[in-house]
CSV table of C-alpha atoms and ligand atoms in Angstrom, one decimal:
chain,number,residue,atom,x,y,z
A,1,MET,CA,24.3,39.9,66.0
A,2,ALA,CA,22.8,38.5,69.1
A,3,SER,CA,23.5,40.2,72.3
A,4,ASP,CA,23.3,39.4,76.0
A,5,SER,CA,20.8,42.2,76.4
A,6,LEU,CA,20.4,42.9,80.0
A,7,SER,CA,16.7,42.5,79.5
A,8,ALA,CA,15.2,39.3,80.5
A,9,PRO,CA,14.4,38.1,83.7
A,10,HIS,CA,12.8,41.2,85.2
A,11,ALA,CA,11.3,42.7,82.1
A,12,LYS,CA,7.6,42.2,82.2
A,13,PRO,CA,5.6,42.5,79.0
A,14,THR,CA,3.1,45.3,78.9
A,15,ALA,CA,0.0,43.8,77.5
A,16,TRP,CA,-1.9,46.8,78.8
A,17,ALA,CA,0.0,49.3,76.6
A,18,ARG,CA,-2.1,52.0,74.9
A,19,PRO,CA,-1.7,51.8,71.1
A,20,ALA,CA,-0.1,55.3,71.0
A,21,ALA,CA,2.3,54.5,73.8
A,22,PRO,CA,5.8,54.9,72.4
A,23,ILE,CA,9.0,53.0,72.9
A,24,LEU,CA,11.5,55.3,74.6
A,25,LEU,CA,15.1,54.8,73.4
A,26,PHE,CA,17.8,56.5,75.6
A,27,ASP,CA,21.5,57.2,75.0
A,28,SER,CA,24.0,59.9,75.8
A,29,GLY,CA,24.0,61.0,72.2
A,30,VAL,CA,23.4,59.6,68.7
A,31,GLY,CA,24.7,56.1,69.5
A,32,GLY,CA,21.3,54.7,70.3
A,33,LEU,CA,20.3,55.4,66.7
A,34,THR,CA,22.1,52.2,65.7
A,35,VAL,CA,19.6,50.4,67.9
A,36,LEU,CA,16.7,52.4,66.6
A,37,ASP,CA,17.7,51.4,63.1
A,38,GLU,CA,17.2,47.7,64.0
A,39,VAL,CA,14.0,48.4,65.9
A,40,ARG,CA,12.5,50.1,62.8
A,41,LYS,CA,13.2,46.9,60.7
A,42,LEU,CA,11.2,44.7,63.1
A,43,LEU,CA,8.6,47.2,64.3
A,44,PRO,CA,8.1,49.9,61.6
A,45,GLN,CA,4.7,50.8,63.1
A,46,ALA,CA,6.0,51.4,66.6
A,47,PRO,CA,5.8,55.0,67.8
A,48,VAL,CA,9.3,56.1,69.1
A,49,ILE,CA,10.7,58.8,71.2
A,50,TYR,CA,14.5,59.0,71.0
A,51,ALA,CA,16.2,60.7,73.9
A,52,ALA,CA,19.8,61.9,73.9
A,53,ASP,CA,21.4,63.2,77.1
A,54,THR,CA,23.6,65.6,75.1
A,55,ALA,CA,24.1,67.8,78.2
A,56,GLY,CA,25.7,64.7,79.8
A,57,LEU,CA,27.7,63.5,76.8
A,58,PRO,CA,30.2,61.8,77.1
A,59,TYR,CA,29.2,59.3,79.7
A,60,GLY,CA,32.4,57.4,79.3
A,61,SER,CA,34.6,59.8,81.2
A,62,LYS,CA,32.1,60.2,84.1
A,63,THR,CA,32.1,58.4,87.4
A,64,GLU,CA,29.6,55.6,88.1
A,65,ALA,CA,27.7,57.8,90.6
A,66,GLN,CA,27.4,60.6,88.0
A,67,ILE,CA,26.1,58.3,85.4
A,68,ALA,CA,23.7,56.5,87.7
A,69,ALA,CA,22.3,59.8,88.9
A,70,ARG,CA,21.7,61.2,85.4
A,71,VAL,CA,20.3,58.1,83.9
A,72,SER,CA,17.8,57.3,86.7
A,73,GLY,CA,16.8,60.9,87.2
A,74,LEU,CA,16.2,61.5,83.5
A,75,LEU,CA,14.4,58.2,82.8
A,76,GLY,CA,12.2,58.8,85.8
A,77,ARG,CA,11.1,62.2,84.5
A,78,MET,CA,10.8,61.0,80.9
A,79,THR,CA,8.7,58.0,81.9
A,80,GLU,CA,6.4,60.2,83.9
A,81,ARG,CA,5.9,62.7,81.1
A,82,PHE,CA,5.7,60.3,78.1
A,83,HIS,CA,4.3,57.1,79.5
A,84,PRO,CA,6.3,54.8,77.3
A,85,ARG,CA,5.3,51.1,77.0
A,86,LEU,CA,9.0,50.1,77.2
A,87,VAL,CA,12.3,51.8,77.8
A,88,CYS,CA,15.4,50.8,76.0
A,89,ILE,CA,18.7,52.0,77.5
A,90,ALA,CA,20.5,52.0,74.2
A,91,CYS,CA,23.9,52.7,75.8
A,92,ASN,CA,26.3,50.2,77.1
A,93,THR,CA,27.8,52.6,79.7
A,94,ALA,CA,24.5,53.5,81.2
A,95,SER,CA,23.2,49.9,81.1
A,96,THR,CA,26.2,48.3,82.7
A,97,ILE,CA,26.1,50.8,85.5
A,98,ALA,CA,22.5,51.8,86.1
A,99,LEU,CA,20.2,49.2,84.7
A,100,GLY,CA,19.5,47.4,88.0
A,101,MET,CA,18.8,50.7,89.8
A,102,VAL,CA,16.5,52.0,87.1
A,103,ARG,CA,14.5,48.7,87.1
A,104,GLU,CA,14.1,49.0,90.9
A,105,VAL,CA,12.2,52.2,90.6
A,106,LEU,CA,10.4,52.3,87.2
A,107,GLU,CA,7.3,50.3,86.6
A,108,VAL,CA,7.9,49.8,82.9
A,109,PRO,CA,9.8,47.1,81.1
A,110,ILE,CA,13.5,48.2,80.6
A,111,VAL,CA,15.7,46.6,78.0
A,112,GLY,CA,19.4,47.3,78.4
A,113,THR,CA,22.5,46.9,76.2
A,114,VAL,CA,25.6,45.0,77.3
A,115,PRO,CA,28.8,44.1,75.4
A,116,ALA,CA,28.1,41.2,73.0
A,117,ILE,CA,30.8,39.0,74.5
A,118,LYS,CA,28.8,35.8,74.2
A,119,PRO,CA,28.3,35.9,70.4
A,120,ALA,CA,31.9,37.0,70.0
A,121,ALA,CA,33.2,34.0,71.9
A,122,ALA,CA,31.1,31.8,69.6
A,123,MET,CA,32.5,33.5,66.5
A,124,THR,CA,36.3,33.7,67.2
A,125,ARG,CA,38.5,31.2,65.6
A,126,THR,CA,41.8,32.4,67.0
A,127,GLY,CA,40.4,32.7,70.6
A,128,VAL,CA,41.4,36.3,70.8
A,129,ILE,CA,38.6,38.9,71.1
A,130,GLY,CA,39.1,42.7,71.1
A,131,LEU,CA,36.5,44.8,73.0
A,132,LEU,CA,36.1,48.6,72.3
A,133,GLY,CA,34.0,50.5,74.7
A,134,THR,CA,34.0,53.7,76.8
A,135,GLN,CA,36.5,53.9,79.6
A,136,ALA,CA,33.6,53.6,82.1
A,137,THR,CA,32.2,50.4,80.4
A,138,ILE,CA,35.5,48.5,80.2
A,139,ARG,CA,36.1,48.7,83.9
A,140,GLN,CA,32.6,47.4,84.9
A,141,ALA,CA,32.2,44.3,87.0
A,142,TYR,CA,29.3,43.4,84.7
A,143,VAL,CA,31.9,43.0,81.9
A,144,ASP,CA,34.1,40.9,84.1
A,145,ARG,CA,31.1,38.6,84.7
A,146,LEU,CA,30.3,38.3,81.0
A,147,GLU,CA,33.9,37.5,80.3
A,148,HIS,CA,34.0,34.9,83.1
A,149,GLU,CA,30.7,33.3,82.0
A,150,PHE,CA,31.1,33.3,78.2
A,151,ALA,CA,34.8,33.8,77.4
A,152,ALA,CA,36.7,32.2,80.2
A,153,ASP,CA,38.7,30.1,77.7
A,154,LYS,CA,39.4,33.1,75.4
A,155,LEU,CA,41.6,36.0,75.6
A,156,LEU,CA,39.6,39.2,75.9
A,157,LEU,CA,41.5,42.4,75.3
A,158,ARG,CA,39.7,45.6,76.3
A,159,HIS,CA,40.3,49.2,75.2
A,160,GLY,CA,38.5,52.4,76.2
A,161,ALA,CA,38.2,54.6,73.1
A,162,PRO,CA,36.5,57.9,73.9
A,163,GLY,CA,37.8,59.4,70.6
A,164,LEU,CA,35.4,57.0,68.7
A,165,VAL,CA,32.4,58.6,70.5
A,166,ASP,CA,33.4,62.0,69.2
A,167,ALA,CA,34.1,60.6,65.8
A,168,ALA,CA,30.7,59.0,65.6
A,169,GLU,CA,29.0,62.1,66.7
A,170,ALA,CA,30.9,64.2,64.1
A,171,LYS,CA,30.1,61.7,61.4
A,172,LEU,CA,26.3,62.0,62.0
A,173,ARG,CA,26.6,65.8,61.9
A,174,GLY,CA,28.1,65.4,58.5
A,175,GLU,CA,31.6,66.5,59.6
A,176,PRO,CA,34.9,64.8,58.7
A,177,VAL,CA,35.7,61.8,60.9
A,178,ASP,CA,39.0,62.0,62.9
A,179,GLY,CA,40.9,59.1,61.3
A,180,SER,CA,43.5,59.0,64.1
A,181,ALA,CA,40.8,58.1,66.6
A,182,ILE,CA,40.0,55.1,64.5
A,183,THR,CA,43.5,53.9,63.7
A,184,GLY,CA,44.5,54.7,67.3
A,185,ALA,CA,41.8,52.3,68.7
A,186,ALA,CA,42.8,49.5,66.3
A,187,GLU,CA,46.5,50.0,67.1
A,188,ALA,CA,45.9,50.0,70.8
A,189,LEU,CA,44.2,46.6,70.7
A,190,ARG,CA,46.8,45.2,68.3
A,191,ALA,CA,49.7,46.3,70.5
A,192,MET,CA,48.4,44.4,73.6
A,193,PRO,CA,50.0,40.9,74.2
A,194,GLY,CA,48.1,38.6,71.8
A,195,GLY,CA,46.5,41.5,70.0
A,196,GLU,CA,47.9,40.5,66.7
A,197,ARG,CA,45.6,37.4,66.8
A,198,ILE,CA,42.4,39.3,67.2
A,199,ASP,CA,39.8,38.1,64.7
A,200,THR,CA,36.6,39.4,66.4
A,201,VAL,CA,35.9,42.8,67.9
A,202,VAL,CA,33.0,43.6,70.2
A,203,LEU,CA,31.7,47.1,69.6
A,204,ALA,CA,30.7,47.7,73.2
A,205,CYS,CA,29.4,51.2,72.7
A,206,THR,CA,26.3,51.9,70.7
A,207,HIS,CA,28.1,54.8,68.9
A,208,PHE,CA,30.7,52.5,67.4
A,209,PRO,CA,28.7,50.6,64.8
A,210,LEU,CA,28.3,54.0,63.1
A,211,LEU,CA,32.1,53.6,62.4
A,212,GLU,CA,32.1,50.0,61.4
A,213,GLU,CA,33.3,50.7,57.9
A,214,GLU,CA,36.2,52.9,59.1
A,215,LEU,CA,37.1,50.4,61.8
A,216,GLY,CA,37.0,47.6,59.2
A,217,ARG,CA,39.7,49.4,57.2
A,218,ALA,CA,41.8,50.1,60.3
A,219,PHE,CA,41.8,46.5,61.5
A,220,GLY,CA,42.2,45.1,58.0
A,221,PRO,CA,40.7,41.9,56.5
A,222,GLY,CA,39.9,38.9,58.7
A,223,VAL,CA,38.4,40.9,61.6
A,224,ARG,CA,34.7,40.7,62.3
A,225,PHE,CA,32.6,43.1,64.4
A,226,VAL,CA,29.9,42.1,66.8
A,227,HIS,CA,27.4,44.4,68.6
A,228,GLY,CA,24.0,44.1,70.3
A,229,ALA,CA,21.6,46.1,68.2
A,230,GLN,CA,19.8,43.3,66.4
A,231,GLY,CA,19.5,41.2,69.5
A,232,ILE,CA,18.1,44.2,71.4
A,233,ALA,CA,15.5,44.9,68.7
A,234,ARG,CA,14.5,41.2,68.8
A,235,GLN,CA,14.1,41.4,72.6
A,236,ILE,CA,11.9,44.5,72.2
A,237,GLU,CA,9.8,42.7,69.6
A,238,ARG,CA,9.4,39.8,72.0
A,239,LEU,CA,8.4,41.9,74.9
A,240,THR,CA,5.7,43.8,72.9
A,241,THR,CA,4.3,40.8,71.1
A,242,GLY,CA,0.6,41.1,70.6
A,243,GLN,CA,0.4,44.8,71.5
A,244,GLU,CA,-1.3,47.3,69.3
A,245,TRP,CA,0.5,50.2,67.7
A,246,SER,CA,-0.8,53.5,66.5
A,247,ARG,CA,1.5,56.4,65.6
A,248,GLN,CA,-0.6,59.5,66.3
A,249,VAL,CA,2.1,62.1,66.3
A,250,PRO,CA,5.4,62.1,64.4
A,251,ASP,CA,8.3,60.3,66.1
A,252,ARG,CA,10.6,62.8,67.8
A,253,ALA,CA,14.0,63.3,69.3
A,254,LEU,CA,14.6,64.9,72.7
A,255,PHE,CA,18.0,66.5,73.6
A,256,THR,CA,18.9,67.6,77.1
A,257,GLY,CA,20.6,70.9,77.6
A,258,ALA,CA,20.0,74.4,76.2
A,259,GLY,CA,20.6,76.2,73.0
A,260,ASN,CA,19.7,75.7,69.4
A,261,ILE,CA,19.7,72.3,67.9
A,262,PRO,CA,22.0,72.4,64.9
A,263,ASP,CA,20.4,72.0,61.5
A,264,ALA,CA,22.9,69.2,60.6
A,265,TYR,CA,21.4,67.2,63.5
A,266,ARG,CA,17.8,67.8,62.3
A,267,ALA,CA,18.6,66.5,58.8
A,268,MET,CA,20.2,63.4,60.2
A,269,LEU,CA,17.3,62.7,62.6
A,270,THR,CA,14.8,63.0,59.7
A,271,HIS,CA,16.8,60.2,58.0
A,272,PHE,CA,16.1,58.1,61.1
A,273,GLY,CA,12.4,58.9,60.9
A,274,LEU,CA,12.5,61.4,63.8
A,275,ARG,CA,10.6,64.5,62.6
A,276,GLY,CA,10.0,66.3,65.8
A,277,VAL,CA,13.1,67.7,67.7
A,278,GLU,CA,12.7,69.1,71.1
A,279,ARG,CA,14.8,70.2,74.2
A,280,PHE,CA,14.1,68.2,77.4
B,1,DGL,N1,26.7,55.3,73.5
B,1,DGL,C1,27.3,55.1,74.8
B,1,DGL,C2,27.6,53.6,75.0
B,1,DGL,O1,27.0,52.8,74.4
B,1,DGL,C3,28.3,56.0,75.4
B,1,DGL,C4,28.9,57.1,74.8
B,1,DGL,C5,29.4,58.2,75.8
B,1,DGL,O2,28.6,59.0,76.2
B,1,DGL,O3,30.6,58.1,76.2
B,1,DGL,O4,28.4,53.3,75.9
């Protein structure tokens, strides 16, 4: 689905990129892998570093100041160390809070991720849209602006669903998914005034498309889901048009924090083409 990726007007293409320069994808956890999946389809030859701020997970329950400090600090250090040709903040929470600030200080094109309210407004037939995000995302002025600009004549019902972040993380570790987090999120939206008429749900957290099947069952037939991953991948493709790619080392994943990286994580990362796994 198309997105209103917070990408354009400041993102400058890097025609000067070295062929081995990677794309750096950043999230608090495994959510950004949903974006990586789409990037792989369009740019299979692109070297990638996937960075997960697992020491800061979850972002959704943090303050704006905490999130902004983590995201700008980490991306500053990562850009210095890895010289990416482009950074994708594959996280709605981090993008809606810190994208402007990160763009101010980093001299690399930055593509962000914001709730796909625009395509949802074009899709809904009943005029009622549900939005599932983190608690931090749903209160952002950026979301108010998107609603005002693209869905002023619709009813947009927002719900913060932190349990879905945990459920998505568990699913990718191969653990059982907490069904009550899924049904709870659907029921919370349905219980809001007008919620029974929801026919379109914006998955405004990159973790949530990992649970689309489970959410589909919880909402029942007639509800469609929209998220930004494909639109973001297209934007990355546009911004790197004409550049050369050469993968000289295996793509890798970085995790913040200490301790051993569980084997279940390693297996899942290999599935996404990330063969190296390191602490950052
Ligand atoms: N994946 C993140 C997002 O898109 C947030 C998950 C979290 O850390 O709470 O918003």
